[in-house]
Amino acid sequence: MSERAARLVHVTPEELANLAHLRRARDLMDREYARPLDVAEVARTALMSTAHFARQFRAAYGETPYSYLMTRRIERAKLLLRQGEMSVTEVCMAVGCSSLGSFSARFTQLVGQTPTAYRARSHSELETVPGCLAKDITRPARKSY
């Protein structure tokens, strides 16, 4: 049995409660990604201090709360850009980013091309992909260095 699996077998009630609080906070980010959210607000949802929440979130999900939120925003931005009805600036604002420069830099980092280039390219390869698989295929991939 792997170390991680062994740890899961011996989860304390306190750890289960922490995971439930973290899941509630993650669900808030998934639902409200377009709102201006900050880590302190999300931490309150998890009933934790900001620093404790950030540590616990990273331990549970492998990335910081801010990184998770930005990945959700970029994921949604990719969909809006593929639809081609909005400008890059409109997409930036629609997904909750207030700075076009920061949005473009993060988009390029996660997707590997600028939002403008992504919007301009053909996405016909996704037309035949079932919706249940599209999310996994189009999810921005985080590079681990």
PDB file of C-alpha atoms in Angstrom:
ATOM      1  CA  MET A   1       0.000   0.000   0.000  1.00  0.00           C
ATOM      2  CA  SER A   2       1.362   3.418  -0.887  1.00  0.00           C
ATOM      3  CA  GLU A   3       2.136   5.957   1.828  1.00  0.00           C
ATOM      4  CA  ARG A   4      -0.682   8.214   0.625  1.00  0.00           C
ATOM      5  CA  ALA A   5      -3.196   5.368   0.598  1.00  0.00           C
ATOM      6  CA  ALA A   6      -2.097   4.350   4.088  1.00  0.00           C
ATOM      7  CA  ARG A   7      -2.669   7.916   5.307  1.00  0.00           C
ATOM      8  CA  LEU A   8      -6.167   7.931   3.801  1.00  0.00           C
ATOM      9  CA  VAL A   9      -7.095   4.806   5.717  1.00  0.00           C
ATOM     10  CA  HIS A  10      -6.239   6.531   9.021  1.00  0.00           C
ATOM     11  CA  VAL A  11      -7.964   9.888   8.561  1.00  0.00           C
ATOM     12  CA  THR A  12      -9.047  11.488  11.815  1.00  0.00           C
ATOM     13  CA  PRO A  13     -12.454  13.142  12.248  1.00  0.00           C
ATOM     14  CA  GLU A  14     -10.657  16.499  12.470  1.00  0.00           C
ATOM     15  CA  GLU A  15      -8.918  15.877   9.127  1.00  0.00           C
ATOM     16  CA  LEU A  16     -12.252  14.926   7.552  1.00  0.00           C
ATOM     17  CA  ALA A  17     -13.788  18.157   8.831  1.00  0.00           C
ATOM     18  CA  ASN A  18     -10.836  20.139   7.416  1.00  0.00           C
ATOM     19  CA  LEU A  19     -11.285  18.459   4.031  1.00  0.00           C
ATOM     20  CA  ALA A  20     -14.996  19.314   4.049  1.00  0.00           C
ATOM     21  CA  HIS A  21     -14.165  22.964   4.792  1.00  0.00           C
ATOM     22  CA  LEU A  22     -11.545  22.992   2.027  1.00  0.00           C
ATOM     23  CA  ARG A  23     -14.026  21.476  -0.412  1.00  0.00           C
ATOM     24  CA  ARG A  24     -16.545  24.185   0.482  1.00  0.00           C
ATOM     25  CA  ALA A  25     -13.915  26.854  -0.235  1.00  0.00           C
ATOM     26  CA  ARG A  26     -12.927  25.201  -3.524  1.00  0.00           C
ATOM     27  CA  ASP A  27     -16.589  25.010  -4.541  1.00  0.00           C
ATOM     28  CA  LEU A  28     -16.910  28.740  -3.833  1.00  0.00           C
ATOM     29  CA  MET A  29     -13.973  29.430  -6.175  1.00  0.00           C
ATOM     30  CA  ASP A  30     -15.523  27.191  -8.846  1.00  0.00           C
ATOM     31  CA  ARG A  31     -18.874  29.001  -8.627  1.00  0.00           C
ATOM     32  CA  GLU A  32     -17.708  32.568  -8.065  1.00  0.00           C
ATOM     33  CA  TYR A  33     -14.485  32.679 -10.132  1.00  0.00           C
ATOM     34  CA  ALA A  34     -15.705  35.778 -12.010  1.00  0.00           C
ATOM     35  CA  ARG A  35     -16.095  37.774  -8.795  1.00  0.00           C
ATOM     36  CA  PRO A  36     -13.128  39.559  -7.263  1.00  0.00           C
ATOM     37  CA  LEU A  37     -12.194  36.917  -4.676  1.00  0.00           C
ATOM     38  CA  ASP A  38      -9.269  37.146  -2.312  1.00  0.00           C
ATOM     39  CA  VAL A  39      -7.694  34.376  -0.265  1.00  0.00           C
ATOM     40  CA  ALA A  40      -8.886  35.905   3.028  1.00  0.00           C
ATOM     41  CA  GLU A  41     -12.529  35.746   1.904  1.00  0.00           C
ATOM     42  CA  VAL A  42     -12.193  32.162   0.708  1.00  0.00           C
ATOM     43  CA  ALA A  43     -10.361  31.212   3.934  1.00  0.00           C
ATOM     44  CA  ARG A  44     -13.325  32.505   5.949  1.00  0.00           C
ATOM     45  CA  THR A  45     -15.537  30.113   3.990  1.00  0.00           C
ATOM     46  CA  ALA A  46     -13.264  27.299   5.165  1.00  0.00           C
ATOM     47  CA  LEU A  47     -13.367  28.621   8.756  1.00  0.00           C
ATOM     48  CA  MET A  48      -9.574  29.021   8.783  1.00  0.00           C
ATOM     49  CA  SER A  49      -7.029  31.802   9.025  1.00  0.00           C
ATOM     50  CA  THR A  50      -5.582  32.901   5.700  1.00  0.00           C
ATOM     51  CA  ALA A  51      -2.144  31.351   6.299  1.00  0.00           C
ATOM     52  CA  HIS A  52      -3.526  28.069   7.659  1.00  0.00           C
ATOM     53  CA  PHE A  53      -6.006  27.851   4.790  1.00  0.00           C
ATOM     54  CA  ALA A  54      -3.271  28.408   2.187  1.00  0.00           C
ATOM     55  CA  ARG A  55      -1.115  25.651   3.735  1.00  0.00           C
ATOM     56  CA  GLN A  56      -4.012  23.205   4.057  1.00  0.00           C
ATOM     57  CA  PHE A  57      -5.311  23.918   0.545  1.00  0.00           C
ATOM     58  CA  ARG A  58      -1.883  23.334  -0.980  1.00  0.00           C
ATOM     59  CA  ALA A  59      -1.458  20.103   0.980  1.00  0.00           C
ATOM     60  CA  ALA A  60      -4.880  18.840  -0.136  1.00  0.00           C
ATOM     61  CA  TYR A  61      -4.925  19.998  -3.776  1.00  0.00           C
ATOM     62  CA  GLY A  62      -1.271  20.431  -4.724  1.00  0.00           C
ATOM     63  CA  GLU A  63      -1.488  24.134  -5.570  1.00  0.00           C
ATOM     64  CA  THR A  64      -2.148  27.423  -3.843  1.00  0.00           C
ATOM     65  CA  PRO A  65      -5.685  28.820  -3.653  1.00  0.00           C
ATOM     66  CA  TYR A  66      -4.708  31.704  -5.958  1.00  0.00           C
ATOM     67  CA  SER A  67      -3.223  29.315  -8.498  1.00  0.00           C
ATOM     68  CA  TYR A  68      -6.362  27.160  -8.401  1.00  0.00           C
ATOM     69  CA  LEU A  69      -8.596  30.205  -8.897  1.00  0.00           C
ATOM     70  CA  MET A  70      -6.521  31.459 -11.830  1.00  0.00           C
ATOM     71  CA  THR A  71      -6.612  28.010 -13.443  1.00  0.00           C
ATOM     72  CA  ARG A  72     -10.424  28.054 -13.219  1.00  0.00           C
ATOM     73  CA  ARG A  73     -10.488  31.532 -14.748  1.00  0.00           C
ATOM     74  CA  ILE A  74      -8.191  30.506 -17.611  1.00  0.00           C
ATOM     75  CA  GLU A  75     -10.259  27.370 -18.203  1.00  0.00           C
ATOM     76  CA  ARG A  76     -13.384  29.506 -18.622  1.00  0.00           C
ATOM     77  CA  ALA A  77     -11.474  32.053 -20.720  1.00  0.00           C
ATOM     78  CA  LYS A  78     -10.461  29.303 -23.142  1.00  0.00           C
ATOM     79  CA  LEU A  79     -14.114  28.435 -23.703  1.00  0.00           C
ATOM     80  CA  LEU A  80     -15.097  32.070 -24.263  1.00  0.00           C
ATOM     81  CA  LEU A  81     -12.172  32.613 -26.646  1.00  0.00           C
ATOM     82  CA  ARG A  82     -13.077  29.476 -28.639  1.00  0.00           C
ATOM     83  CA  GLN A  83     -16.610  30.825 -29.066  1.00  0.00           C
ATOM     84  CA  GLY A  84     -15.045  33.908 -30.674  1.00  0.00           C
ATOM     85  CA  GLU A  85     -17.807  36.355 -29.753  1.00  0.00           C
ATOM     86  CA  MET A  86     -15.830  38.441 -27.254  1.00  0.00           C
ATOM     87  CA  SER A  87     -12.576  40.357 -27.467  1.00  0.00           C
ATOM     88  CA  VAL A  88      -9.646  39.282 -25.307  1.00  0.00           C
ATOM     89  CA  THR A  89     -10.255  42.294 -23.043  1.00  0.00           C
ATOM     90  CA  GLU A  90     -13.930  41.375 -22.635  1.00  0.00           C
ATOM     91  CA  VAL A  91     -12.990  37.784 -21.819  1.00  0.00           C
ATOM     92  CA  CYS A  92     -10.418  39.006 -19.299  1.00  0.00           C
ATOM     93  CA  MET A  93     -13.052  41.022 -17.448  1.00  0.00           C
ATOM     94  CA  ALA A  94     -15.744  38.323 -17.794  1.00  0.00           C
ATOM     95  CA  VAL A  95     -13.615  35.762 -15.953  1.00  0.00           C
ATOM     96  CA  GLY A  96     -12.819  38.075 -13.055  1.00  0.00           C
ATOM     97  CA  CYS A  97      -9.385  39.406 -13.977  1.00  0.00           C
ATOM     98  CA  SER A  98      -8.885  43.141 -13.622  1.00  0.00           C
ATOM     99  CA  SER A  99      -5.544  43.414 -15.428  1.00  0.00           C
ATOM    100  CA  LEU A 100      -5.253  42.454 -19.090  1.00  0.00           C
ATOM    101  CA  GLY A 101      -1.470  42.187 -18.740  1.00  0.00           C
ATOM    102  CA  SER A 102      -1.637  39.766 -15.797  1.00  0.00           C
ATOM    103  CA  PHE A 103      -4.388  37.766 -17.501  1.00  0.00           C
ATOM    104  CA  SER A 104      -2.403  37.489 -20.743  1.00  0.00           C
ATOM    105  CA  ALA A 105       0.786  36.497 -18.929  1.00  0.00           C
ATOM    106  CA  ARG A 106      -0.972  33.802 -16.875  1.00  0.00           C
ATOM    107  CA  PHE A 107      -2.920  32.556 -19.919  1.00  0.00           C
ATOM    108  CA  THR A 108       0.303  32.263 -21.928  1.00  0.00           C
ATOM    109  CA  GLN A 109       2.042  30.501 -19.027  1.00  0.00           C
ATOM    110  CA  LEU A 110      -0.710  27.890 -18.655  1.00  0.00           C
ATOM    111  CA  VAL A 111      -1.838  27.442 -22.267  1.00  0.00           C
ATOM    112  CA  GLY A 112       1.426  27.984 -24.115  1.00  0.00           C
ATOM    113  CA  GLN A 113       0.171  30.735 -26.408  1.00  0.00           C
ATOM    114  CA  THR A 114      -1.275  34.208 -26.040  1.00  0.00           C
ATOM    115  CA  PRO A 115      -5.039  34.668 -25.692  1.00  0.00           C
ATOM    116  CA  THR A 116      -5.114  36.401 -29.090  1.00  0.00           C
ATOM    117  CA  ALA A 117      -3.303  33.499 -30.781  1.00  0.00           C
ATOM    118  CA  TYR A 118      -5.538  30.971 -29.003  1.00  0.00           C
ATOM    119  CA  ARG A 119      -8.672  32.830 -30.122  1.00  0.00           C
ATOM    120  CA  ALA A 120      -7.443  33.032 -33.744  1.00  0.00           C
ATOM    121  CA  ARG A 121      -6.507  29.370 -34.153  1.00  0.00           C
ATOM    122  CA  SER A 122      -8.911  26.694 -35.324  1.00  0.00           C
ATOM    123  CA  HIS A 123     -10.520  24.575 -32.622  1.00  0.00           C
ATOM    124  CA  SER A 124     -12.203  22.111 -34.962  1.00  0.00           C
ATOM    125  CA  GLU A 125     -10.471  19.203 -33.194  1.00  0.00           C
ATOM    126  CA  LEU A 126     -12.752  19.832 -30.193  1.00  0.00           C
ATOM    127  CA  GLU A 127     -16.009  19.748 -32.176  1.00  0.00           C
ATOM    128  CA  THR A 128     -16.213  15.947 -32.044  1.00  0.00           C
ATOM    129  CA  VAL A 129     -15.179  15.609 -28.395  1.00  0.00           C
ATOM    130  CA  PRO A 130     -18.046  14.683 -26.050  1.00  0.00           C
ATOM    131  CA  GLY A 131     -18.765  17.319 -23.422  1.00  0.00           C
ATOM    132  CA  CYS A 132     -17.900  14.917 -20.610  1.00  0.00           C
ATOM    133  CA  LEU A 133     -14.320  14.703 -21.928  1.00  0.00           C
ATOM    134  CA  ALA A 134     -13.865  18.270 -23.150  1.00  0.00           C
ATOM    135  CA  LYS A 135     -13.164  19.609 -19.654  1.00  0.00           C
ATOM    136  CA  ASP A 136     -10.221  17.233 -19.170  1.00  0.00           C
ATOM    137  CA  ILE A 137      -8.818  17.913 -22.628  1.00  0.00           C
ATOM    138  CA  THR A 138      -9.103  21.695 -22.451  1.00  0.00           C
ATOM    139  CA  ARG A 139      -8.053  22.156 -18.800  1.00  0.00           C
ATOM    140  CA  PRO A 140      -4.926  24.297 -18.574  1.00  0.00           C
ATOM    141  CA  ALA A 141      -1.938  22.168 -17.630  1.00  0.00           C
ATOM    142  CA  ARG A 142       0.224  23.476 -14.842  1.00  0.00           C
ATOM    143  CA  LYS A 143       3.907  23.132 -15.514  1.00  0.00           C
ATOM    144  CA  SER A 144       5.878  21.752 -12.580  1.00  0.00           C
ATOM    145  CA  TYR A 145       9.456  22.907 -12.412  1.00  0.00           C
TER     146      TYR A 145
END
